Amino acid sequence: MSAPVGSPHPTTNPRIPPKLGPAQNQVHISSGYGLHPQNYIAPSGYYPQGPGKMTSLPPDSQCGDYYPGHYAVPTQNVVTPSTMNQQPGAQQTYGRGPPAPHIVGSTSGSFQGAVLPASHLHPSASQPFSFVNHYSNPAMYSANSSVASQGFPPTCGHYAMSTVSNTAYPSVSYPSLPAGDPYGQVLTSQNAPSVRPVKDNSFSGQSTPISHPSPLPPPASQQQQQQQQNLSGYNTPSWSAPGLQSTQDNLMRNHTGSLATANNNNTIHTVADSLSCPVMQNVQPQQCSPVVPTVLSGTSTKTPTTANHPVKPVASVTQPSELLQHKGMQYGDYINNQASSEPTPLSSTSDDEEEDEDEEAGIDSSSSTSSASPMPNSYDALEGGSYPDMLSSSASSPAPDPAADPDPGPSLAPAAPQPTKLSKPFGYGYPSLQPGYQNAAAPLNSGVHSSSPMFSGFQQYAQPYPGVNQLSSSLGGLSLQSSPQPESLRPINLTQERNILPMTPVWAPVPNLNVDLRKLNCSPDSFRCTLTNIPQTQALLNKAKLPLGLLLHPFRDLTQLPVITSNTIVRCRSCRTYINPFVSFIDQRRWKCNLCYRVNDVPEEFMYNPLTRSYGEPHKRPEVQNSTVEFIASSDYMLRPPQPAVYLFVLDVSHNAVEAGYLTVLCQSLLENLDKLPGDSRTRIGFMTFDSTIHFYNLQEGLSQPQMLIVSDIDDIFLPTPDSLLVNLYESKELIKDLLNALPNMFTNTRETHSALGPALQAAFKLMSPTGGRVSVFQTQLPSMGAGLLQSREDPNQRSSTKVIQHLGPATDFYKKLALDCSGQQTAVDLFLLSSQYSDLASLACMSKYSAGGIYYYPSFHYTHNPSQAEKLQKDLKRYLTRKIGFEAVMRIRCTKGLSMHTFHGNFFVRSTDLLSLANINPDAGFAVQLSIEENLTDTSLVCFQTALLYTSSKGERRIRVHTLCLPVVSSLADVYAGVDVQAAICLLANMAVDRSISSSLSDARDALVNAVVDSLSAYGSTVSNLQHSALIVPSSLKLFPLYVLALLKQKAFRTGTSTRLDDRVYAMCQIKSQPLVHLMKMIHPNLYRIDRLTDEGAIHVNDRVVPQPPLQKLSAEKLTREGAFLMDCGSTFYIWIGKGCNNNFIEDVLGCPDFASIPQKMTHLPELDTLSSERTRSFITWLRDSRPLSPILHVVKDDSPAKTEFFQHLIEDQTEAAFSYYEFLLHVQQQICK
Amino acid sequence: MEAVVFVFSLLDCCALIFLSVYFIITLSDLECDYINARSCCSKLNKWVIPELIGHTVVTVLMLISLHWFIFLLNLPVATWNVYRFIMVPSGNMGVFDPTEIHNRGQLKSHMKEAMIKLGFHLLCFFMYLYSMILALIND
């Protein structure tokens, strides 16, 4: 299993032992399982600073010297949020006009009337309106697009670059070489010898095929090796493999160490290079860790981050292809670009230039094909700088080094494996495994399987604390080595086991495939299935009582992505599946589809491999080597020329909105990010504001200042000047800036309290329908006028009702219809709701839900009274405005014959049975699909799922991103249980529960959730385990299931009995539906850390910063001590809870207050103090923050402040007035099972 | 008089049969992806109320003309129609909602329902035909 090893977390190991000791004590001392919510029993001295003996792995000096020095780029990467100093002061002419004149020309669509007031308001805007030809300008769009579709104008490139450089993520400083660093610690001297071989291997695995036309090293095999190294052979005979416990420790370390090296070296050599292998993405723990996103580490892919790290691949992805197009390449170019985040404009620019030259060189040498091969050089020169010799040496190393194995000894033994790709996927045993390696892999594997990192951590310390109760779970992995039972099936008695929560985040289980398939498989960050072993029949699935479905995050920011330009995109002729790594080649000329089993011809073009520049090896094409690829689509995939990026902002300017003051924040964010909006030279932008009337802004180039046009006829809305409302961003930039500067103060004296949201949306739809694009709606109250007006439906007395919660569904179909209209015209509506009162989010959310938009909710937003919300909005906007975006997208999900999809979750419109229509796609959108088994899968051993996302990039390219996931089919119930991915299952259940609560009732949904646990556990108890029934026995793979379900029941979305505002509840439901798994899990089950005693032990190094890695605490007040300070990471919020008896040193050093009493009640920032503990705390928080796209807000909660209820409600293992404690819940479940 | 009742019922029943067939065809078009969900649902929703009225009228007519057996036979179907129409959530676009029709096997259940109704109307058709002939002979 790769995740644990490759993750940044192994380094946490050293920290674990201290914890274990006391923990053990605790087991004995405290008997009452979570029943003491309020007494803080946790022993002080909980984990002593003193490093266990095992901590003795100081950051390896070798490593330390090696990398950080060279990769000291980080400073460049730091993007400081430019202080908003652009004051909106320049709105001289803009009307402070009295509101009255707005209503001058009221009805009958009187054009004159409508417009006149505008001119009245802006006497200085003397330009008369010409009413001629305002109404349509059909030529415009096509003209634009045709320009762009052929040959990108030079400006295009220019913008692209700026985009890249700017897209840098919110004040994140990008760690340039995190991948390497974390491992530095583990890289002990034993491993030193392995450095070399590994390096070579990994290098060749990635770049040799490119730079070497020689067919020598089949990339597959190399990758495979690497993968093996990473994955450490989970599926092989492994569980029972006779790993020596005593050596395990070493092996582990070797493993990690060598892996680290591999990555580092990768980084060095292949930085720029191209064969990005998705395999590596598998490696990434889907957990946060904001570590790596620079180019450097990008290739090395150790990045645990990608999902969360808003990397902005756009520009770098597109550049090469554009270049290629310029050059008129016609052959299948495999552009291996580094879709990485290169936050420094410098690097990206020069990068492109370099590439350009290289491209030419490539052309010279091979007439028809250019491959990205020379890139490494350029990158190296750029970023690594100082390793020319190593590069050349490895580049010239003839064969991939098999020494991916962790054995410290072997050096460049060129045992090039020959994986015959033709017969590839099925049952191919990897030949070149060194025996020692197998052994090494096996024990790891056993422990690692279900919740790996924890185990990997434990294993090191297994020896010192052999008898620890609490360790039994991890030890199980070791002690069971001799038995055939896989770790994930190890029975756990939930009522006995007190500490089931691992110390480190839970990773996705790895499907039990053979090694080369596993290596090729799609990253769990993008694609997860609730059951990694698919049951053979529906009957078996029914017996297991587990939900079967997929969790998708198809458009997530990837640090690297193979992009393929090819004249023919090879697809199955009958089911239209894209060719993928799991097809089988029958012979050179034919391949068999893995979804419908049809035999297809290999087209001539596909026979040539641009990567190796060899002919006749279709199985080595990048499409067949990577399960996540992106194709540049030809015009066959377009219904119309690719649309430009079009952004429309629809802003509420009623009294309520002006009072809340969001306009200031929005306009400043826009001003700052105007240049970073994704798009090319055709990008268009427009603004509309509304209260009881609709205001348009004429920003046509050439005007001296923006003109406001007021339409007061909201019953029959029309566009006053259709062609000048959406203007080219670059041509009218000055006007746009003027407008943004003026906007916040334009309506300061408004007395208009009504909100005509519906008509404004209709107008927006009319404005957008010729092109499509993105509409961002900012709304601060219940729409009260015109179409789509809503009534308040919430009864505050019912907020804490345990009975029926009503009004979870929409009140009107207006917004749904509008969304479907928008979706049909490729327009997505994103809703920002900033209201302090009930605004019927349930109805409003429909406009985003069905148009594939996003919903953002800022309850009680006020820019001065609620600064934390204002800050959150500002940071969210930064991400929102600059993140990648895809337009006019559709996503189709295919699966192997026999399986069928029946229900989809997420924000989209299901256009036909398996086709999701997504007007926009953004990297923060997640989807879920429920599956059923229609035909028995008896005649196949593997099933595959493929999602294909066809979209128009912001650069006007049509692209297809394809993810393919392959899973084994099993026939026994035990295997089904062994393969449960509990996090995916919980997320799918949460989605189903949302549907249920809307279509039926909340209590039904809650019952269904409890039943899901009861059914699956009782099914397990009665069929698989033959242990006594009195205890609650679960397989290890399901041990967190009851905990997570309890967490779901205590979610805002599903809780009863606790006062929950209807909008909050609905928003929580919307988030469940639309968030990708990683973020959703944090919301469901927050992470709790103790932060008053952070040490550098086990810390990882990110970008020259030391990030401490405190262990996870379970969510119970039992863990809180009066003397401590705790950080809770709830995904979108951080709480720092300060105990009454918290050490004054900590308070002074970190919070900057002399003592507990003087800590202010509302504290949302940690001061930047020059003390060690402050530095540690801040770096830890920054690190957590960097791991997610939307920046969370921080609340410092004092133990005696009223805000602590907010904090305590997240302690889900504790009892509340309305809900069970975890232990009670277990008893309840047990009772239900016994019934 | 009786004959008139049955002649009317017969015509009404024919209309309902055509409507059922139309439902089936449209739904299967959607299934085969010939039309999109939006247009399919707006087409079908248009006919939900006519179907409801058509069927309720016959049912009531049978009650008035004291044909108890036929009335009781029609009652469940008529009740179902009304129930289905009333239970549409306020946010949905009608009995057939384009955003949900592909979810949770709704398409299949709609299809099944249309099939059952077709069978039922055919049965009714022959019953009305028989009754009509009987009534004409008796006259």
GROMACS .gro file of N, CA, C and O in nm, chain A residues 322-399:
model
  312
  322GLU      N    1  -0.054   2.417  -2.735
  322GLU     CA    2  -0.066   2.528  -2.828
  322GLU      C    3   0.056   2.535  -2.916
  322GLU      O    4   0.048   2.552  -3.036
  323LEU      N    5   0.164   2.519  -2.849
  323LEU     CA    6   0.287   2.525  -2.925
  323LEU      C    7   0.283   2.421  -3.033
  323LEU      O    8   0.317   2.446  -3.148
  324LEU      N    9   0.241   2.309  -2.994
  324LEU     CA   10   0.237   2.204  -3.092
  324LEU      C   11   0.148   2.241  -3.207
  324LEU      O   12   0.182   2.223  -3.322
  325GLN      N   13   0.040   2.296  -3.172
  325GLN     CA   14  -0.050   2.329  -3.279
  325GLN      C   15   0.012   2.431  -3.371
  325GLN      O   16  -0.001   2.427  -3.492
  326HIS      N   17   0.078   2.519  -3.311
  326HIS     CA   18   0.145   2.617  -3.393
  326HIS      C   19   0.237   2.552  -3.493
  326HIS      O   20   0.247   2.589  -3.606
  327LYS      N   21   0.299   2.456  -3.446
  327LYS     CA   22   0.398   2.393  -3.530
  327LYS      C   23   0.334   2.302  -3.633
  327LYS      O   24   0.402   2.246  -3.717
  328GLY      N   25   0.211   2.288  -3.618
  328GLY     CA   26   0.144   2.207  -3.717
  328GLY      C   27   0.176   2.061  -3.705
  328GLY      O   28   0.176   1.988  -3.803
  329MET      N   29   0.200   2.021  -3.589
  329MET     CA   30   0.219   1.878  -3.570
  329MET      C   31   0.094   1.809  -3.610
  329MET      O   32  -0.014   1.850  -3.572
  330GLN      N   33   0.109   1.704  -3.674
  330GLN     CA   34  -0.016   1.634  -3.700
  330GLN      C   35  -0.014   1.501  -3.633
  330GLN      O   36  -0.113   1.434  -3.628
  331TYR      N   37   0.098   1.466  -3.588
  331TYR     CA   38   0.098   1.332  -3.535
  331TYR      C   39   0.062   1.332  -3.390
  331TYR      O   40   0.057   1.432  -3.325
  332GLY      N   41   0.038   1.218  -3.342
  332GLY     CA   42  -0.004   1.206  -3.203
  332GLY      C   43   0.107   1.248  -3.112
  332GLY      O   44   0.203   1.178  -3.094
  333ASP      N   45   0.088   1.358  -3.059
  333ASP     CA   46   0.192   1.403  -2.972
  333ASP      C   47   0.153   1.371  -2.832
  333ASP      O   48   0.043   1.399  -2.789
  334TYR      N   49   0.248   1.325  -2.769
  334TYR     CA   50   0.217   1.299  -2.630
  334TYR      C   51   0.283   1.408  -2.552
  334TYR      O   52   0.403   1.414  -2.538
  335ILE      N   53   0.203   1.492  -2.508
  335ILE     CA   54   0.261   1.601  -2.437
  335ILE      C   55   0.253   1.569  -2.293
  335ILE      O   56   0.151   1.553  -2.235
  336ASN      N   57   0.365   1.567  -2.241
  336ASN     CA   58   0.360   1.525  -2.108
  336ASN      C   59   0.380   1.641  -2.024
  336ASN      O   60   0.484   1.670  -1.987
  337ASN      N   61   0.278   1.709  -2.001
  337ASN     CA   62   0.317   1.826  -1.932
  337ASN      C   63   0.288   1.815  -1.790
  337ASN      O   64   0.207   1.749  -1.744
  338GLN      N   65   0.355   1.888  -1.736
  338GLN     CA   66   0.357   1.905  -1.598
  338GLN      C   67   0.243   1.993  -1.565
  338GLN      O   68   0.255   2.111  -1.575
  339ALA      N   69   0.137   1.936  -1.539
  339ALA     CA   70   0.026   2.023  -1.504
  339ALA      C   71   0.044   2.064  -1.360
  339ALA      O   72  -0.029   2.026  -1.274
  340SER      N   73   0.143   2.135  -1.342
  340SER     CA   74   0.172   2.157  -1.202
  340SER      C   75   0.155   2.303  -1.170
  340SER      O   76   0.139   2.386  -1.255
  341SER      N   77   0.162   2.326  -1.048
  341SER     CA   78   0.145   2.464  -1.011
  341SER      C   79   0.279   2.527  -1.011
  341SER      O   80   0.367   2.487  -0.939
  342GLU      N   81   0.294   2.618  -1.094
  342GLU     CA   82   0.417   2.688  -1.091
  342GLU      C   83   0.385   2.829  -1.055
  342GLU      O   84   0.348   2.908  -1.138
  343PRO      N   85   0.395   2.854  -0.937
  343PRO     CA   86   0.345   2.982  -0.892
  343PRO      C   87   0.434   3.097  -0.937
  343PRO      O   88   0.392   3.209  -0.932
  344THR      N   89   0.549   3.071  -0.976
  344THR     CA   90   0.630   3.185  -1.011
  344THR      C   91   0.617   3.210  -1.159
  344THR      O   92   0.639   3.122  -1.241
  345PRO      N   93   0.584   3.327  -1.189
  345PRO     CA   94   0.566   3.362  -1.329
  345PRO      C   95   0.696   3.337  -1.402
  345PRO      O   96   0.699   3.292  -1.514
  346LEU      N   97   0.799   3.364  -1.333
  346LEU     CA   98   0.928   3.348  -1.395
  346LEU      C   99   0.942   3.207  -1.448
  346LEU      O  100   0.968   3.184  -1.565
  347SER      N  101   0.920   3.117  -1.362
  347SER     CA  102   0.948   2.981  -1.404
  347SER      C  103   0.854   2.939  -1.514
  347SER      O  104   0.893   2.873  -1.608
  348SER      N  105   0.732   2.978  -1.502
  348SER     CA  106   0.641   2.929  -1.604
  348SER      C  107   0.674   2.989  -1.739
  348SER      O  108   0.666   2.925  -1.841
  349THR      N  109   0.711   3.110  -1.736
  349THR     CA  110   0.739   3.174  -1.862
  349THR      C  111   0.859   3.112  -1.929
  349THR      O  112   0.854   3.063  -2.040
  350SER      N  113   0.963   3.113  -1.856
  350SER     CA  114   1.085   3.066  -1.917
  350SER      C  115   1.067   2.921  -1.955
  350SER      O  116   1.120   2.874  -2.054
  351ASP      N  117   0.991   2.859  -1.873
  351ASP     CA  118   0.958   2.723  -1.900
  351ASP      C  119   0.902   2.706  -2.041
  351ASP      O  120   0.943   2.622  -2.118
  352ASP      N  121   0.813   2.790  -2.070
  352ASP     CA  122   0.751   2.780  -2.200
  352ASP      C  123   0.852   2.806  -2.310
  352ASP      O  124   0.853   2.739  -2.413
  353GLU      N  125   0.930   2.902  -2.286
  353GLU     CA  126   1.027   2.931  -2.389
  353GLU      C  127   1.118   2.813  -2.412
  353GLU      O  128   1.142   2.769  -2.523
  354GLU      N  129   1.163   2.764  -2.301
  354GLU     CA  130   1.252   2.649  -2.311
  354GLU      C  131   1.185   2.540  -2.390
  354GLU      O  132   1.243   2.478  -2.478
  355GLU      N  133   1.065   2.523  -2.357
  355GLU     CA  134   0.996   2.413  -2.417
  355GLU      C  135   0.984   2.435  -2.566
  355GLU      O  136   0.996   2.344  -2.646
  356ASP      N  137   0.962   2.558  -2.595
  356ASP     CA  138   0.950   2.592  -2.734
  356ASP      C  139   1.075   2.548  -2.809
  356ASP      O  140   1.069   2.479  -2.911
  357GLU      N  141   1.183   2.588  -2.755
  357GLU     CA  142   1.308   2.551  -2.822
  357GLU      C  143   1.320   2.401  -2.829
  357GLU      O  144   1.354   2.345  -2.933
  358ASP      N  145   1.294   2.345  -2.720
  358ASP     CA  146   1.306   2.200  -2.718
  358ASP      C  147   1.217   2.137  -2.822
  358ASP      O  148   1.252   2.040  -2.886
  359GLU      N  149   1.104   2.195  -2.831
  359GLU     CA  150   1.009   2.142  -2.926
  359GLU      C  151   1.073   2.142  -3.064
  359GLU      O  152   1.066   2.046  -3.137
  360GLU      N  153   1.134   2.252  -3.094
  360GLU     CA  154   1.195   2.260  -3.227
  360GLU      C  155   1.302   2.155  -3.242
  360GLU      O  156   1.312   2.088  -3.344
  361ALA      N  157   1.380   2.145  -3.140
  361ALA     CA  158   1.484   2.045  -3.146
  361ALA      C  159   1.423   1.909  -3.173
  361ALA      O  160   1.467   1.834  -3.258
  362GLY      N  161   1.320   1.885  -3.103
  362GLY     CA  162   1.254   1.756  -3.118
  362GLY      C  163   1.207   1.736  -3.260
  362GLY      O  164   1.217   1.629  -3.317
  363ILE      N  165   1.160   1.841  -3.317
  363ILE     CA  166   1.108   1.828  -3.452
  363ILE      C  167   1.221   1.796  -3.548
  363ILE      O  168   1.208   1.712  -3.636
  364ASP      N  169   1.328   1.863  -3.525
  364ASP     CA  170   1.440   1.837  -3.612
  364ASP      C  171   1.477   1.690  -3.611
  364ASP      O  172   1.499   1.629  -3.713
  365SER      N  173   1.482   1.641  -3.494
  365SER     CA  174   1.533   1.505  -3.487
  365SER      C  175   1.430   1.404  -3.536
  365SER      O  176   1.464   1.310  -3.605
  366SER      N  177   1.311   1.424  -3.503
  366SER     CA  178   1.212   1.328  -3.553
  366SER      C  179   1.109   1.407  -3.630
  366SER      O  180   1.047   1.497  -3.578
  367SER      N  181   1.096   1.371  -3.750
  367SER     CA  182   1.025   1.460  -3.838
  367SER      C  183   0.880   1.483  -3.797
  367SER      O  184   0.833   1.594  -3.796
  368SER      N  185   0.813   1.381  -3.764
  368SER     CA  186   0.670   1.402  -3.749
  368SER      C  187   0.625   1.413  -3.605
  368SER      O  188   0.515   1.453  -3.577
  369THR      N  189   0.707   1.375  -3.518
  369THR     CA  190   0.657   1.372  -3.382
  369THR      C  191   0.746   1.456  -3.294
  369THR      O  192   0.866   1.454  -3.305
  370SER      N  193   0.684   1.523  -3.209
  370SER     CA  194   0.765   1.585  -3.108
  370SER      C  195   0.721   1.529  -2.977
  370SER      O  196   0.604   1.517  -2.949
  371SER      N  197   0.813   1.495  -2.903
  371SER     CA  198   0.775   1.451  -2.770
  371SER      C  199   0.833   1.549  -2.672
  371SER      O  200   0.915   1.631  -2.706
  372ALA      N  201   0.788   1.534  -2.556
  372ALA     CA  202   0.829   1.633  -2.458
  372ALA      C  203   0.962   1.599  -2.397
  372ALA      O  204   0.999   1.649  -2.294
  373SER      N  205   1.030   1.514  -2.461
  373SER     CA  206   1.148   1.460  -2.396
  373SER      C  207   1.250   1.561  -2.346
  373SER      O  208   1.301   1.545  -2.238
  374PRO      N  209   1.280   1.657  -2.421
  374PRO     CA  210   1.390   1.741  -2.374
  374PRO      C  211   1.352   1.823  -2.253
  374PRO      O  212   1.437   1.887  -2.196
  375MET      N  213   1.233   1.821  -2.221
  375MET     CA  214   1.191   1.909  -2.114
  375MET      C  215   1.273   1.897  -1.986
  375MET      O  216   1.304   1.998  -1.925
  376PRO      N  217   1.306   1.780  -1.948
  376PRO     CA  218   1.376   1.772  -1.821
  376PRO      C  219   1.493   1.868  -1.815
  376PRO      O  220   1.517   1.930  -1.715
  377ASN      N  221   1.559   1.877  -1.922
  377ASN     CA  222   1.673   1.965  -1.921
  377ASN      C  223   1.635   2.104  -1.882
  377ASN      O  224   1.695   2.165  -1.796
  378SER      N  225   1.534   2.147  -1.949
  378SER     CA  226   1.500   2.285  -1.923
  378SER      C  227   1.457   2.304  -1.779
  378SER      O  228   1.499   2.396  -1.713
  379TYR      N  229   1.378   2.216  -1.735
  379TYR     CA  230   1.331   2.233  -1.598
  379TYR      C  231   1.447   2.224  -1.503
  379TYR      O  232   1.455   2.292  -1.405
  380ASP      N  233   1.530   2.135  -1.538
  380ASP     CA  234   1.639   2.116  -1.449
  380ASP      C  235   1.719   2.242  -1.438
  380ASP      O  236   1.758   2.287  -1.332
  381ALA      N  237   1.745   2.294  -1.552
  381ALA     CA  238   1.821   2.416  -1.552
  381ALA      C  239   1.749   2.521  -1.471
  381ALA      O  240   1.810   2.596  -1.396
  382LEU      N  241   1.623   2.520  -1.488
  382LEU     CA  242   1.546   2.623  -1.421
  382LEU      C  243   1.542   2.607  -1.272
  382LEU      O  244   1.569   2.699  -1.198
  383GLU      N  245   1.505   2.491  -1.234
  383GLU     CA  246   1.470   2.479  -1.094
  383GLU      C  247   1.575   2.405  -1.015
  383GLU      O  248   1.616   2.447  -0.909
  384GLY      N  249   1.613   2.295  -1.067
  384GLY     CA  250   1.711   2.220  -0.990
  384GLY      C  251   1.846   2.284  -1.008
  384GLY      O  252   1.921   2.305  -0.915
  385GLY      N  253   1.873   2.317  -1.128
  385GLY     CA  254   1.992   2.393  -1.157
  385GLY      C  255   2.120   2.315  -1.150
  385GLY      O  256   2.197   2.313  -1.244
  386SER      N  257   2.138   2.246  -1.045
  386SER     CA  258   2.275   2.204  -1.020
  386SER      C  259   2.300   2.057  -1.041
  386SER      O  260   2.393   2.003  -0.989
  387TYR      N  261   2.219   1.993  -1.115
  387TYR     CA  262   2.244   1.849  -1.128
  387TYR      C  263   2.264   1.803  -1.270
  387TYR      O  264   2.210   1.701  -1.309
  388PRO      N  265   2.331   1.876  -1.345
  388PRO     CA  266   2.342   1.838  -1.484
  388PRO      C  267   2.405   1.700  -1.498
  388PRO      O  268   2.365   1.620  -1.579
  389ASP      N  269   2.502   1.676  -1.414
  389ASP     CA  270   2.573   1.549  -1.431
  389ASP      C  271   2.482   1.433  -1.395
  389ASP      O  272   2.476   1.333  -1.463
  390MET      N  273   2.412   1.450  -1.290
  390MET     CA  274   2.324   1.341  -1.251
  390MET      C  275   2.221   1.317  -1.357
  390MET      O  276   2.187   1.206  -1.390
  391LEU      N  277   2.175   1.424  -1.408
  391LEU     CA  278   2.074   1.410  -1.509
  391LEU      C  279   2.127   1.331  -1.625
  391LEU      O  280   2.068   1.235  -1.671
  392SER      N  281   2.241   1.374  -1.668
  392SER     CA  282   2.292   1.307  -1.786
  392SER      C  283   2.318   1.162  -1.753
  392SER      O  284   2.291   1.074  -1.833
  393SER      N  285   2.369   1.140  -1.637
  393SER     CA  286   2.401   1.002  -1.607
  393SER      C  287   2.275   0.917  -1.607
  393SER      O  288   2.270   0.811  -1.665
  394SER      N  289   2.178   0.969  -1.545
  394SER     CA  290   2.060   0.884  -1.539
  394SER      C  291   1.989   0.881  -1.672
  394SER      O  292   1.928   0.783  -1.709
  395ALA      N  293   2.000   0.990  -1.740
  395ALA     CA  294   1.935   0.991  -1.870
  395ALA      C  295   2.000   0.889  -1.959
  395ALA      O  296   1.936   0.828  -2.043
  396SER      N  297   2.127   0.872  -1.939
  396SER     CA  298   2.193   0.779  -2.028
  396SER      C  299   2.194   0.638  -1.969
  396SER      O  300   2.242   0.547  -2.033
  397SER      N  301   2.146   0.628  -1.851
  397SER     CA  302   2.144   0.494  -1.797
  397SER      C  303   2.052   0.410  -1.883
  397SER      O  304   1.938   0.446  -1.907
  398PRO      N  305   2.103   0.303  -1.929
  398PRO     CA  306   2.036   0.228  -2.034
  398PRO      C  307   1.911   0.158  -1.986
  398PRO      O  308   1.814   0.150  -2.058
  399ALA      N  309   1.915   0.106  -1.872
  399ALA     CA  310   1.799   0.026  -1.833
  399ALA      C  311   1.745   0.077  -1.701
  399ALA      O  312   1.817   0.134  -1.621
   0.00000   0.00000   0.00000
